[in-house]
Coordinates of C-alpha atoms in Angstrom, one line a residue:
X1 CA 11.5 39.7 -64.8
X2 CA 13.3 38.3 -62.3
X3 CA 14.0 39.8 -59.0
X4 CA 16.1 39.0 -55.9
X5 CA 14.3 37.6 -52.8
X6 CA 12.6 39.8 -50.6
X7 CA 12.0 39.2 -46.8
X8 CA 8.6 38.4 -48.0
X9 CA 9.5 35.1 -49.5
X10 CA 11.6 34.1 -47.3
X11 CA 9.7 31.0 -45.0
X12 CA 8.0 31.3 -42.5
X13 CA 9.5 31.1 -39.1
X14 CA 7.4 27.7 -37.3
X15 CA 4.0 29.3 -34.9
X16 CA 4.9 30.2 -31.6
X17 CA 2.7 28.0 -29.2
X18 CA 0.3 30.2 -27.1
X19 CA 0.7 30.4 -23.3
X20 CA -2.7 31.6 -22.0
X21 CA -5.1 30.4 -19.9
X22 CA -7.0 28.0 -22.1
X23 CA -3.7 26.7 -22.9
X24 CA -2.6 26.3 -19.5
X25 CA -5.6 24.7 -18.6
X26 CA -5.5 22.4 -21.2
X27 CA -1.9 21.5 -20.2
X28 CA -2.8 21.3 -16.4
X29 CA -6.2 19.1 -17.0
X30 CA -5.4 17.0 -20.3
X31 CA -5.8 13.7 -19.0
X32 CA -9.7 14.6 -18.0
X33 CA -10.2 14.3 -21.7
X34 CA -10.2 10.4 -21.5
X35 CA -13.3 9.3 -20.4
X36 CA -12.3 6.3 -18.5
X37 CA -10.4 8.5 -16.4
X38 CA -12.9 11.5 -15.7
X39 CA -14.9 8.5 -14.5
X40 CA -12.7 7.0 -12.4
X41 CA -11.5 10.2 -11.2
X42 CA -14.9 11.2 -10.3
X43 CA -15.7 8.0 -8.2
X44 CA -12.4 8.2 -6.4
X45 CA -12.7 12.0 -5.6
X46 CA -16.2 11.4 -3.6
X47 CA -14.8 7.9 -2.1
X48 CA -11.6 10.0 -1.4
X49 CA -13.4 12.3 0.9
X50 CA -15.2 9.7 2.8
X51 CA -12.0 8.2 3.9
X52 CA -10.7 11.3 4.9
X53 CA -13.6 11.9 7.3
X54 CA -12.9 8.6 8.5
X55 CA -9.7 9.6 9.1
X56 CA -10.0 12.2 11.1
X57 CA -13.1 10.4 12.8
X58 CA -10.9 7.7 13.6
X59 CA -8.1 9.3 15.2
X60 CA -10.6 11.8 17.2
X61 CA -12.0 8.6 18.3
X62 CA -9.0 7.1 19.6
X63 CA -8.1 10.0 21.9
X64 CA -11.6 9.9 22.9
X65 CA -11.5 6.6 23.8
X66 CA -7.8 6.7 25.6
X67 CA -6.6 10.4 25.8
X68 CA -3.2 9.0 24.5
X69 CA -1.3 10.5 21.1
X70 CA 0.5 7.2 21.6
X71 CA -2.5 5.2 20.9
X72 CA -2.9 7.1 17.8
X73 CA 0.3 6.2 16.8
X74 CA -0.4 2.4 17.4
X75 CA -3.7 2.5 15.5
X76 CA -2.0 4.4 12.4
X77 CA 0.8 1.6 13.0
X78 CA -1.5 -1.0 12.6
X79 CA -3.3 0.4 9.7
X80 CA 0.1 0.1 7.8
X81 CA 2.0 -2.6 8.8
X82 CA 0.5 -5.1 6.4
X83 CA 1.9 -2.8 3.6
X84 CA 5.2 -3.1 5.0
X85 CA 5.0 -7.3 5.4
X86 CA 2.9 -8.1 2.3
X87 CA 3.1 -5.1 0.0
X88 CA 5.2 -6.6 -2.3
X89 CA 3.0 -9.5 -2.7
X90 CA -0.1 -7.2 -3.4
X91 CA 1.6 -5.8 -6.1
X92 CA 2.6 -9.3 -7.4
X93 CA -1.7 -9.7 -7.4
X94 CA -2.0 -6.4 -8.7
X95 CA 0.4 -7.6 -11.8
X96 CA -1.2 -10.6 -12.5
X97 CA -4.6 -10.0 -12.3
X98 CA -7.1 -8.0 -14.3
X99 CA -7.3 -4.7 -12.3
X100 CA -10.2 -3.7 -12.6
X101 CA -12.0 -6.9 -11.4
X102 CA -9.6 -6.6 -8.3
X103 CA -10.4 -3.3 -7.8
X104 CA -14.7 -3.9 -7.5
X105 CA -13.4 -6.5 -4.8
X106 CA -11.0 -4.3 -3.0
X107 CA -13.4 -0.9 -3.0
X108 CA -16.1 -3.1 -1.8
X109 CA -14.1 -4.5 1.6
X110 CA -13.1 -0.5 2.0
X111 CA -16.5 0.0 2.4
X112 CA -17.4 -2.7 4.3
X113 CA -15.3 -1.5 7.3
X114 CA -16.8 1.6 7.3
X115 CA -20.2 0.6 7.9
X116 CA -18.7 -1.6 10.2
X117 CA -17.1 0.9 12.7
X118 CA -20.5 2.8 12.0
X119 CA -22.2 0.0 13.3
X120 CA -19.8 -0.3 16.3
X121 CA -20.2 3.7 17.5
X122 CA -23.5 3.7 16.9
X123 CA -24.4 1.2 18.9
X124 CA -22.4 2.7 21.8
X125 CA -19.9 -0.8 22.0
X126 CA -17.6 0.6 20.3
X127 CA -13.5 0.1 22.1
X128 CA -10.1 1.1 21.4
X129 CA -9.7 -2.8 20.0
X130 CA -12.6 -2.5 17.8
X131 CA -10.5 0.6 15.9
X132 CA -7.2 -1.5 16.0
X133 CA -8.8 -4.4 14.7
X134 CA -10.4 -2.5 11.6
X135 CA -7.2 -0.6 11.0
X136 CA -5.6 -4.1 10.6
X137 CA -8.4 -5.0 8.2
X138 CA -8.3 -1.5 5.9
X139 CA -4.3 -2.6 6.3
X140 CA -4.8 -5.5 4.9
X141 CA -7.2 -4.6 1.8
X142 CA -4.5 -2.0 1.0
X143 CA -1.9 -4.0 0.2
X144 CA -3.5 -5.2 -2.9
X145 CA -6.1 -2.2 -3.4
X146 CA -3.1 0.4 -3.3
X147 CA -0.6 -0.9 -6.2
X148 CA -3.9 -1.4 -8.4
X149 CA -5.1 1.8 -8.2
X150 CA -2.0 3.6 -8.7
X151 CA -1.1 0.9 -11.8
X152 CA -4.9 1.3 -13.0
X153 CA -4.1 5.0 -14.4
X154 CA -1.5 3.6 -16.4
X155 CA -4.1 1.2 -17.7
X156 CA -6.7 4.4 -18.1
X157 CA -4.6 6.7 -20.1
X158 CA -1.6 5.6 -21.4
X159 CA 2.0 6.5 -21.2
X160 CA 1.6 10.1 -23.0
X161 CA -1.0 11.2 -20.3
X162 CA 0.4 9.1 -17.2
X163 CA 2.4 12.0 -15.9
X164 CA -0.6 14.6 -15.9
X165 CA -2.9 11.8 -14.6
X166 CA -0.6 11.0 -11.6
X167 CA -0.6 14.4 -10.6
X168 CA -4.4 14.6 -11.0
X169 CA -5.1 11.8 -9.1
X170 CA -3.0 13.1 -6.3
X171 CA -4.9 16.7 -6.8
X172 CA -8.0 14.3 -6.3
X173 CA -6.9 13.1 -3.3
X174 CA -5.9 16.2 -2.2
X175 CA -9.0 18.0 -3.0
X176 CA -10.9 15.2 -0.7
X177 CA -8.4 15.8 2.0
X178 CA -9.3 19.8 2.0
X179 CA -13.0 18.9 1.7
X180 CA -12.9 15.5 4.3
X181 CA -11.4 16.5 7.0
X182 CA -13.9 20.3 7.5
X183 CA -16.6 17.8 6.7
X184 CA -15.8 15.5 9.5
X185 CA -15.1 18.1 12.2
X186 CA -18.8 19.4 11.4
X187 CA -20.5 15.8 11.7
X188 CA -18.4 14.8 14.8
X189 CA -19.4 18.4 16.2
X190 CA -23.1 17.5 15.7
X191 CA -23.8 14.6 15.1
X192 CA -21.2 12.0 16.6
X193 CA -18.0 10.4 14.9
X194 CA -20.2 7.1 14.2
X195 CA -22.4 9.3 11.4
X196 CA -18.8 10.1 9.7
X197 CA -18.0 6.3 9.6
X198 CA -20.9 5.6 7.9
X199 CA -20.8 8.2 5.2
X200 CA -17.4 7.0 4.5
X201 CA -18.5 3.3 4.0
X202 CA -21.8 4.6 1.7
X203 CA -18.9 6.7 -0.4
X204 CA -17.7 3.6 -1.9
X205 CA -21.0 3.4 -4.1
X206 CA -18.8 6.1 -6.4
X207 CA -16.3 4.3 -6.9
X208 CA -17.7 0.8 -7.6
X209 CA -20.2 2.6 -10.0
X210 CA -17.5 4.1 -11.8
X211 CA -15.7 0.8 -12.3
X212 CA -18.7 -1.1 -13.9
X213 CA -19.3 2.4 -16.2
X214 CA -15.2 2.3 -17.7
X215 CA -15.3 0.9 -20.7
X216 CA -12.9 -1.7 -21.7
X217 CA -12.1 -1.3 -25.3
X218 CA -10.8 1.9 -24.7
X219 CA -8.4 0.9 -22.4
X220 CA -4.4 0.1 -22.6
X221 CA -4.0 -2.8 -20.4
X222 CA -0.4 -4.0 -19.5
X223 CA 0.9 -7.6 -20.2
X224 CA -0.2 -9.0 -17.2
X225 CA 2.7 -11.4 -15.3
X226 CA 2.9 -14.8 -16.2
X227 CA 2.7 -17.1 -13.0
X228 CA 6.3 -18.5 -11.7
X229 CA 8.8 -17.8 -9.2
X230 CA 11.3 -14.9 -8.3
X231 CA 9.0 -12.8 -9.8
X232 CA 9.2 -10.3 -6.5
X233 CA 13.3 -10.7 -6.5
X234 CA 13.0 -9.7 -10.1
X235 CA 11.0 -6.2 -9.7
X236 CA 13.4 -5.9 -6.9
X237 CA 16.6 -6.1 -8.6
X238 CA 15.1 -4.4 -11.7
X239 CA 15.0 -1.1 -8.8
X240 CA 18.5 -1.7 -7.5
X241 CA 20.0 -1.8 -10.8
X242 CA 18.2 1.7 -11.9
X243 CA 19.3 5.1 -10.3
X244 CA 16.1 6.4 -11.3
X245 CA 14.1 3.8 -9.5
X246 CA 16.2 3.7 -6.8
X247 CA 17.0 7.1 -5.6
X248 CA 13.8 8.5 -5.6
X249 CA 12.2 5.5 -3.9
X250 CA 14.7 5.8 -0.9
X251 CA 13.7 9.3 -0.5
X252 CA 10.0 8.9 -0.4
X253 CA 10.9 5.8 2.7
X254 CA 12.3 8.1 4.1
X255 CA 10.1 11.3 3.8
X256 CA 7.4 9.3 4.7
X257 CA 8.5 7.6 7.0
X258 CA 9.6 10.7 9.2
X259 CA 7.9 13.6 7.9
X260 CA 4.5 12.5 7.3
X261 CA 3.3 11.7 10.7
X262 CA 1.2 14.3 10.9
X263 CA -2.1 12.4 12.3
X264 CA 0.2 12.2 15.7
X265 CA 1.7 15.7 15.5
X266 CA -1.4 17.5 14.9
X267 CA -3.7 15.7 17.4
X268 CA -0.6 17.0 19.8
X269 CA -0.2 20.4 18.8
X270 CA -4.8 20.9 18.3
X271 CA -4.4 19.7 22.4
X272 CA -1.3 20.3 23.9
X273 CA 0.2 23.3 22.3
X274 CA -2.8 25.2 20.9
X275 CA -5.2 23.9 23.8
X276 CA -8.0 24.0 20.7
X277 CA -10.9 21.2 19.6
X278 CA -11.5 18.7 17.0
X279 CA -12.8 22.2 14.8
X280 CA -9.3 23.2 14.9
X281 CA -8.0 20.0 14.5
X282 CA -10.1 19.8 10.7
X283 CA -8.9 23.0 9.7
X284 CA -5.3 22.5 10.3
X285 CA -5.5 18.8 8.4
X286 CA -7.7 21.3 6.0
X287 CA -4.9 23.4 5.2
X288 CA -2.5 21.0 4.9
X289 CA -4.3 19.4 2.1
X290 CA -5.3 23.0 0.8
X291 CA -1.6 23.2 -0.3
X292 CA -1.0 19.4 -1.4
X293 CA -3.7 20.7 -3.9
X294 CA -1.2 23.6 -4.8
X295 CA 1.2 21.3 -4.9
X296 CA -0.1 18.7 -7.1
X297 CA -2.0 21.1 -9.5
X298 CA 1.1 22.1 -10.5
X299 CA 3.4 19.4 -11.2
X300 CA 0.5 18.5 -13.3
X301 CA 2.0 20.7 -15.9
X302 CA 5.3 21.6 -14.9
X303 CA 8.0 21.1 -17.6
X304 CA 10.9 21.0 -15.3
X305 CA 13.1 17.5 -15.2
X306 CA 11.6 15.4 -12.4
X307 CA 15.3 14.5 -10.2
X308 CA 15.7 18.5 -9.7
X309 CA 11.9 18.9 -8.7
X310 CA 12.2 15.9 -7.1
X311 CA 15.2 16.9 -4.8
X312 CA 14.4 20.9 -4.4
X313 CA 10.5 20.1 -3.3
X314 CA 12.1 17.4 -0.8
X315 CA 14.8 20.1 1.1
X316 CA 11.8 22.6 1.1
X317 CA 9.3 20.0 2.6
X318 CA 12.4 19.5 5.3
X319 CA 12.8 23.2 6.1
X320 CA 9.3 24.1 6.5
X321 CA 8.7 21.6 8.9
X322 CA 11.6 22.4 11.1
X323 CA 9.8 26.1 11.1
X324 CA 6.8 25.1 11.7
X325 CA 8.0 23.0 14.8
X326 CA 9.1 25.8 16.0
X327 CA 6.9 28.7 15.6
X328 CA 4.9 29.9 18.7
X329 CA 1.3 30.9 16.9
X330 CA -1.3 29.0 15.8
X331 CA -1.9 31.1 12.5
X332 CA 2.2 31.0 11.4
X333 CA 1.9 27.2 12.3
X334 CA -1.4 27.0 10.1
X335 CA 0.7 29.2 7.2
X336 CA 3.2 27.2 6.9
X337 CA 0.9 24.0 7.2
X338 CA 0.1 25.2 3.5
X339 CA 3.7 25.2 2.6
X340 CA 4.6 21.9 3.7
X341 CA 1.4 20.5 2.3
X342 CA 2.3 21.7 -1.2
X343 CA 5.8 20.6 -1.1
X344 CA 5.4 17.4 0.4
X345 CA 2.9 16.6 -2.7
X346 CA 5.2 17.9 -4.9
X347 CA 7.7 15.1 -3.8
X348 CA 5.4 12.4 -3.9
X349 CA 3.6 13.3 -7.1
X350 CA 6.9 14.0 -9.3
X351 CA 8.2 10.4 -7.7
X352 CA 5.9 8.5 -8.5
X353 CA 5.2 9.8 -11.8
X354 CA 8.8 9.7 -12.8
X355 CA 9.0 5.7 -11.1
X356 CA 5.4 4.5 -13.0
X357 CA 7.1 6.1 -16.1
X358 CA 10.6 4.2 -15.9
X359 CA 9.4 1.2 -14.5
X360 CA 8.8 -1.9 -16.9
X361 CA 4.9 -2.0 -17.8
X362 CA 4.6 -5.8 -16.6
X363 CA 6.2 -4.7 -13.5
X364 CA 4.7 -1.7 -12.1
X365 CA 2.1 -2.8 -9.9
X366 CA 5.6 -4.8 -7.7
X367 CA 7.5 -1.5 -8.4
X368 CA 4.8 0.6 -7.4
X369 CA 4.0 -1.5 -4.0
X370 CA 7.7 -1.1 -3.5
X371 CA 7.3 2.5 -3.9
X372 CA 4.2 2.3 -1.8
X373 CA 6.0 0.4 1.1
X374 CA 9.0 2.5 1.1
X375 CA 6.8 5.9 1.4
X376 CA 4.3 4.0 3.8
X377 CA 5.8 0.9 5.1
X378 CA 8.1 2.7 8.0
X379 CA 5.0 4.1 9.1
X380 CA 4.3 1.2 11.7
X381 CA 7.8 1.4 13.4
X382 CA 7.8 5.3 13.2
X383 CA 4.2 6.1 14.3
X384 CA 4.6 4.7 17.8
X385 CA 8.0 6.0 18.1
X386 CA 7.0 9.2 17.0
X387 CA 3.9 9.1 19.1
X388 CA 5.9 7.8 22.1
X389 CA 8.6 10.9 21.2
X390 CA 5.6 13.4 20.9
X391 CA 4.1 12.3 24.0
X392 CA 7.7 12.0 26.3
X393 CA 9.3 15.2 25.0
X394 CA 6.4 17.1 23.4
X395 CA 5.3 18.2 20.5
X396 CA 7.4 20.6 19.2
X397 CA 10.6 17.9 19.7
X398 CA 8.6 15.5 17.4
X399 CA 7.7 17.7 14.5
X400 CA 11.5 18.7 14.9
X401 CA 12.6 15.2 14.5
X402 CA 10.7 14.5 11.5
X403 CA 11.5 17.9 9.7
X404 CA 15.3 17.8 10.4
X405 CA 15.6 13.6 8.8
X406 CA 13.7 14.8 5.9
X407 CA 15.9 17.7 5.2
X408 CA 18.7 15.2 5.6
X409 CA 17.4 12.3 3.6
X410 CA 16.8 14.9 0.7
X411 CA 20.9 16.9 0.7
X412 CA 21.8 12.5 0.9
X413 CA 19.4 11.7 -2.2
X414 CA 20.2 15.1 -4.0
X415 CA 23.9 14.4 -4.1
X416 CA 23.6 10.9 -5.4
X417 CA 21.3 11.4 -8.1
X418 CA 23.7 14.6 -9.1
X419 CA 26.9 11.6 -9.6
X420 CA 24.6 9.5 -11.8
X421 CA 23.8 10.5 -15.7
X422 CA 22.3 13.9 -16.0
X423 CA 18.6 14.5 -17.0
X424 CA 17.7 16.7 -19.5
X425 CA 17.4 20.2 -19.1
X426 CA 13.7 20.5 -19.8
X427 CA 10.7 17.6 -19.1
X428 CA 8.8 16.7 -22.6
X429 CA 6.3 19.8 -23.2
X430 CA 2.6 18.8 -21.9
X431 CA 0.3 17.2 -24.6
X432 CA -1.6 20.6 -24.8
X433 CA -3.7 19.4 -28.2
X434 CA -5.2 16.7 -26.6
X435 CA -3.5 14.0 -29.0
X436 CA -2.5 10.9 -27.1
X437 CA -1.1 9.0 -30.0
X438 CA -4.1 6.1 -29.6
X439 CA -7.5 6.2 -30.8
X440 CA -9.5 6.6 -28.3
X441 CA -13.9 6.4 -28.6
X442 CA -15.8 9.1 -26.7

C-alpha cells in the first residue's frame, strides 16, 4: 500500500552549526592548530615582552637622562625614520629572500642592541646619544625584520587561516604589551632600567629557537620576486589602482601617525598632569595594551565585513581619545585607556588582515612595508612635533590634537570607501573544523 508523504519523509533540514564556547574557541584560536605557527607564536610572545620592557625602559631613561618629553619624541623619531626612508626597500628583501633565513639574521641584531644598551647602563656610561644611536640601529633592523614577520604568517598558515593568525599575532603582541610594560616598571623600580635592557636582549633566544624548530615542509611559501627593476613602483601602483589597498592604508598613515603617540603623551600626563611615577606610568601603557588584547581577540573571529569594522573601530579610536584628553581623573583617563587600546587594535588588525589578504602573494612583503611605513613612517616628523606640542601647550592639547585628526581621517576614509563597490554583507564564516584545505603533518 501506498501512502502519501508524511512530514517524516520529508528531508532533512541541513544541521544548524553550534555556537558555544568550544565552538567559539575554536573559531577565536584556529590558527594555533598549525604547529609552525604555535611555535612561532610562542617565540614572538616572550621576545615580544622583552621589547616592551625595553620600551618603557627606554623612554624612562631618556627623561632620566634630560627631563624633556621632547627628547622622547626625538628618540622615538629616530627609532622610525629608517622605516619611513627605506621601508619599501625592506620589503623588496623581505620578497626576495627566503624569510625565514632573514628573519634568524634580523632577531639576532634585535637582540644584539639590547645587550648593548644593557652594557651601556650598567656600566654607568650610558648618554642620551648612546639611546639615539641604538634607536637608529633597532630602526634600521626593522625595515627589513618588520615586512618579514608580518609576510612570514602568510608563509605559516596559509590564506584560509591568515585572517585569524593576523589577529593572533597582534593578540600576541598585545598580550606582551600588558605583561612588558608592569614587568619593567617593577625591574626599573628595583633593580635599575639597565637589568630591563638586558632581559630584553636575552628574550630573543625564543624566538631564534623557534625559527630553527619550524619545519619547512609544512610550510606555504610564496613565489619569491625575481630580481629586476621597478619592482618597488610596481607594488606601488598595484596599491593605487586598488580601493581596497588604498583606502585602508591611508587610514592607518594617518592613525598612526597622529593617534598613536602615546609613548610622548603618557610620559606627559604619568608627570605633568597626574604628578605620578614610572609605576604609574607601566600601568597606564598596561591598560592600554589590556584592551588592544580585547581588541584583537576579537576580530580574531568576527564575521563582520572588514571596510565597516575598519571605518567604525577608526571613528571610535578618534572619539575616545578626544575624551580622554579631556577628562580630569586619573582612573576615567585609565578607563578609557582600555577603550582606545581595543579600538585602535581593532583598526590595525582588520587592515592589515584585509591588505595581506588582497595583496598579490609575490608582493606582500613591499605592500606590507608600505602598509608598515604609512602606519609608522609619519612617526619621525610627528613624534617631535607632538612632543614639541605636548611640551609648549601641554598635555591635554596634544592628546587633543591626535584624537580630533584621527576622528577626521576616519569620516574622510569612511566616505570614500562607501563610493567604491560594496562588500558583502557578512565576512566568510571562521574555519571552526579546523580544515585548512592543505595537508598539513603534526
Amino acid at each position: 500500500m501506498t501512502g502519501t508523504p508524511g512530514p517524516a519523509s520529508a528531508p532533512l533540514p541541513p544541521p544548524r552549526r553550534e555556537r558555544g564556547p568550544a565552538s567559539r574557541a575554536a573559531a577565536t584560536f584556529g590558527s594555533l592548530r598549525v604547529r609552525n605557527y604555535r611555535l612561532f607564536a610562542a617565540g614572538q610572545a616572550v621576545s615580544h615582552t622583552g621589547t616592551w620592557m625595553q620600551r618603557i625602559a627606554q623612554d624612562w631613561l631618556v627623561v632620566e637622562l634630560t627631563g624633556s618629553p621632547a627628547a622622547v619624541g626625538i628618540t622615538v623619531g629616530l627609532q622610525y625614520a629608517p622605516m619611513l626612508l627605506l621601508g619599501l626597500h625592506g620589503g623588496l628583501i623581505a620578497d626576495r629572500l627566503p624569510m625565514r633565513g632573514l628573519l634568524l639574521r634580523t632577531q639576532t641584531a634585535l637582540g644584539a642592541t639590547g645587550l648593548a644598551l644593557a652594557a651601556l647602563v650598567l656600566s654607568g656610561e650610558v648618554r642620551p646619544w648612546h639611546v639615539y644611536v641604538m634607536a637608529a640601529v633597532l630602526g634600521l633592523v626593522s625595515v627589513a625584520d618588520a615586512p618579514a614577520r608580518q609576510a612570514f604568517v602568510a608563509e605559516l598558515v596559509g590564506p584560509e587561516q591568515l585572517r585569524n593568525a593576523v589577529s593572533l599575532n597582534s593578540a600576541t603582541f598585545q598580550a606582551a604589551r600588558l605583561a612588558g610594560p608592569a614587568a619593567a616598571g617593577v625591574v626599573i623600580t628595583v633593580v635599575g632600567s639597565g637589568w630591563a635592557f638586558l632581559l630584553n636582549g636575552l628574550s630573543y633566544l625564543a624566538p631564534l629557537t623557534a625559527l630553527l624548530l619550524i619545519r619547512p615542509g609544512e610550510m606555504h611559501p610564496a613565489e619569491r620576486a625575481p630580481r629586476g627593476g621597478g619592482q618597488v613602483r610596481a607594488a606601488l601602483r598595484q596599491v593605487r589602482r586598488d580601493p581596497d589597498l588604498l583606502w585602508p592604508i591611508v587610514l592607518v598613515a594617518f592613525i598612526g601617525t597622529f593617534g598613536f603617540n602615546f609613548p610622548v603623551w603618557l610620559t606627559a600626563f604619568t608627570v605633568q598632569v597626574f604628578h605620578t611615577g614610572s609605576g604609574v606610568y607601566g600601568l597606564l601603557n598596561s591598560l592600554l595594551a589590556a584592551g588592544a588584547v580585547a581588541g584583537a581577540l576579537w576580530a580574531a573571529r568576527s564575521p563582520a565585513p572588514p571596510r565597516r569594522v575598519l571605518t567604525t573601530a577608526a571613528l571610535l579610536f578618534g572619539a575616545l581619545e578626544t575624551a580622554a584628553a579631556l577628562t580630569p581623573s586619573l582612573w576615567a583617563f585609565a578607563a578609557l585607556l582600555v577603550l582606545t587600546g581595543m579600538s585602535g587594535l581593532v583598526v590595525t588588525v582588520t587592515a592589515n588582515a584585509h591588505v595581506q589578504l588582497t595583496a598579490d602573494a609575490a608582493a606582500r612583503g613591499r605592500v606590507m612595508s608600505l602598509f608598515k611605513i604609512a602606519f609608522m613612517g609619519g612617526t619621525p616628523v610627528a613624534a617631535p612635533a607632538v612632543g614639541w606640542v605636548t611640551e609648549v601647550c601641554g598635555p591635554r592639547a596634544g592628546f587633543l590634537t591626535g584624537g580630533l585628526t584621527s576622528l577626521a581621517a576616519a569620516a574622510a576614509v569612511g566616505f570614500a570607501l562607501s563610493r567604491t563597490a560594496p562588500e558583502p554583507d557578512t565576512a566568510p564564516e571562521p574555519d571552526t573544523d579546523g580544515d585548512t584545505g592543505t595537508a598539513v603533518r603534526t
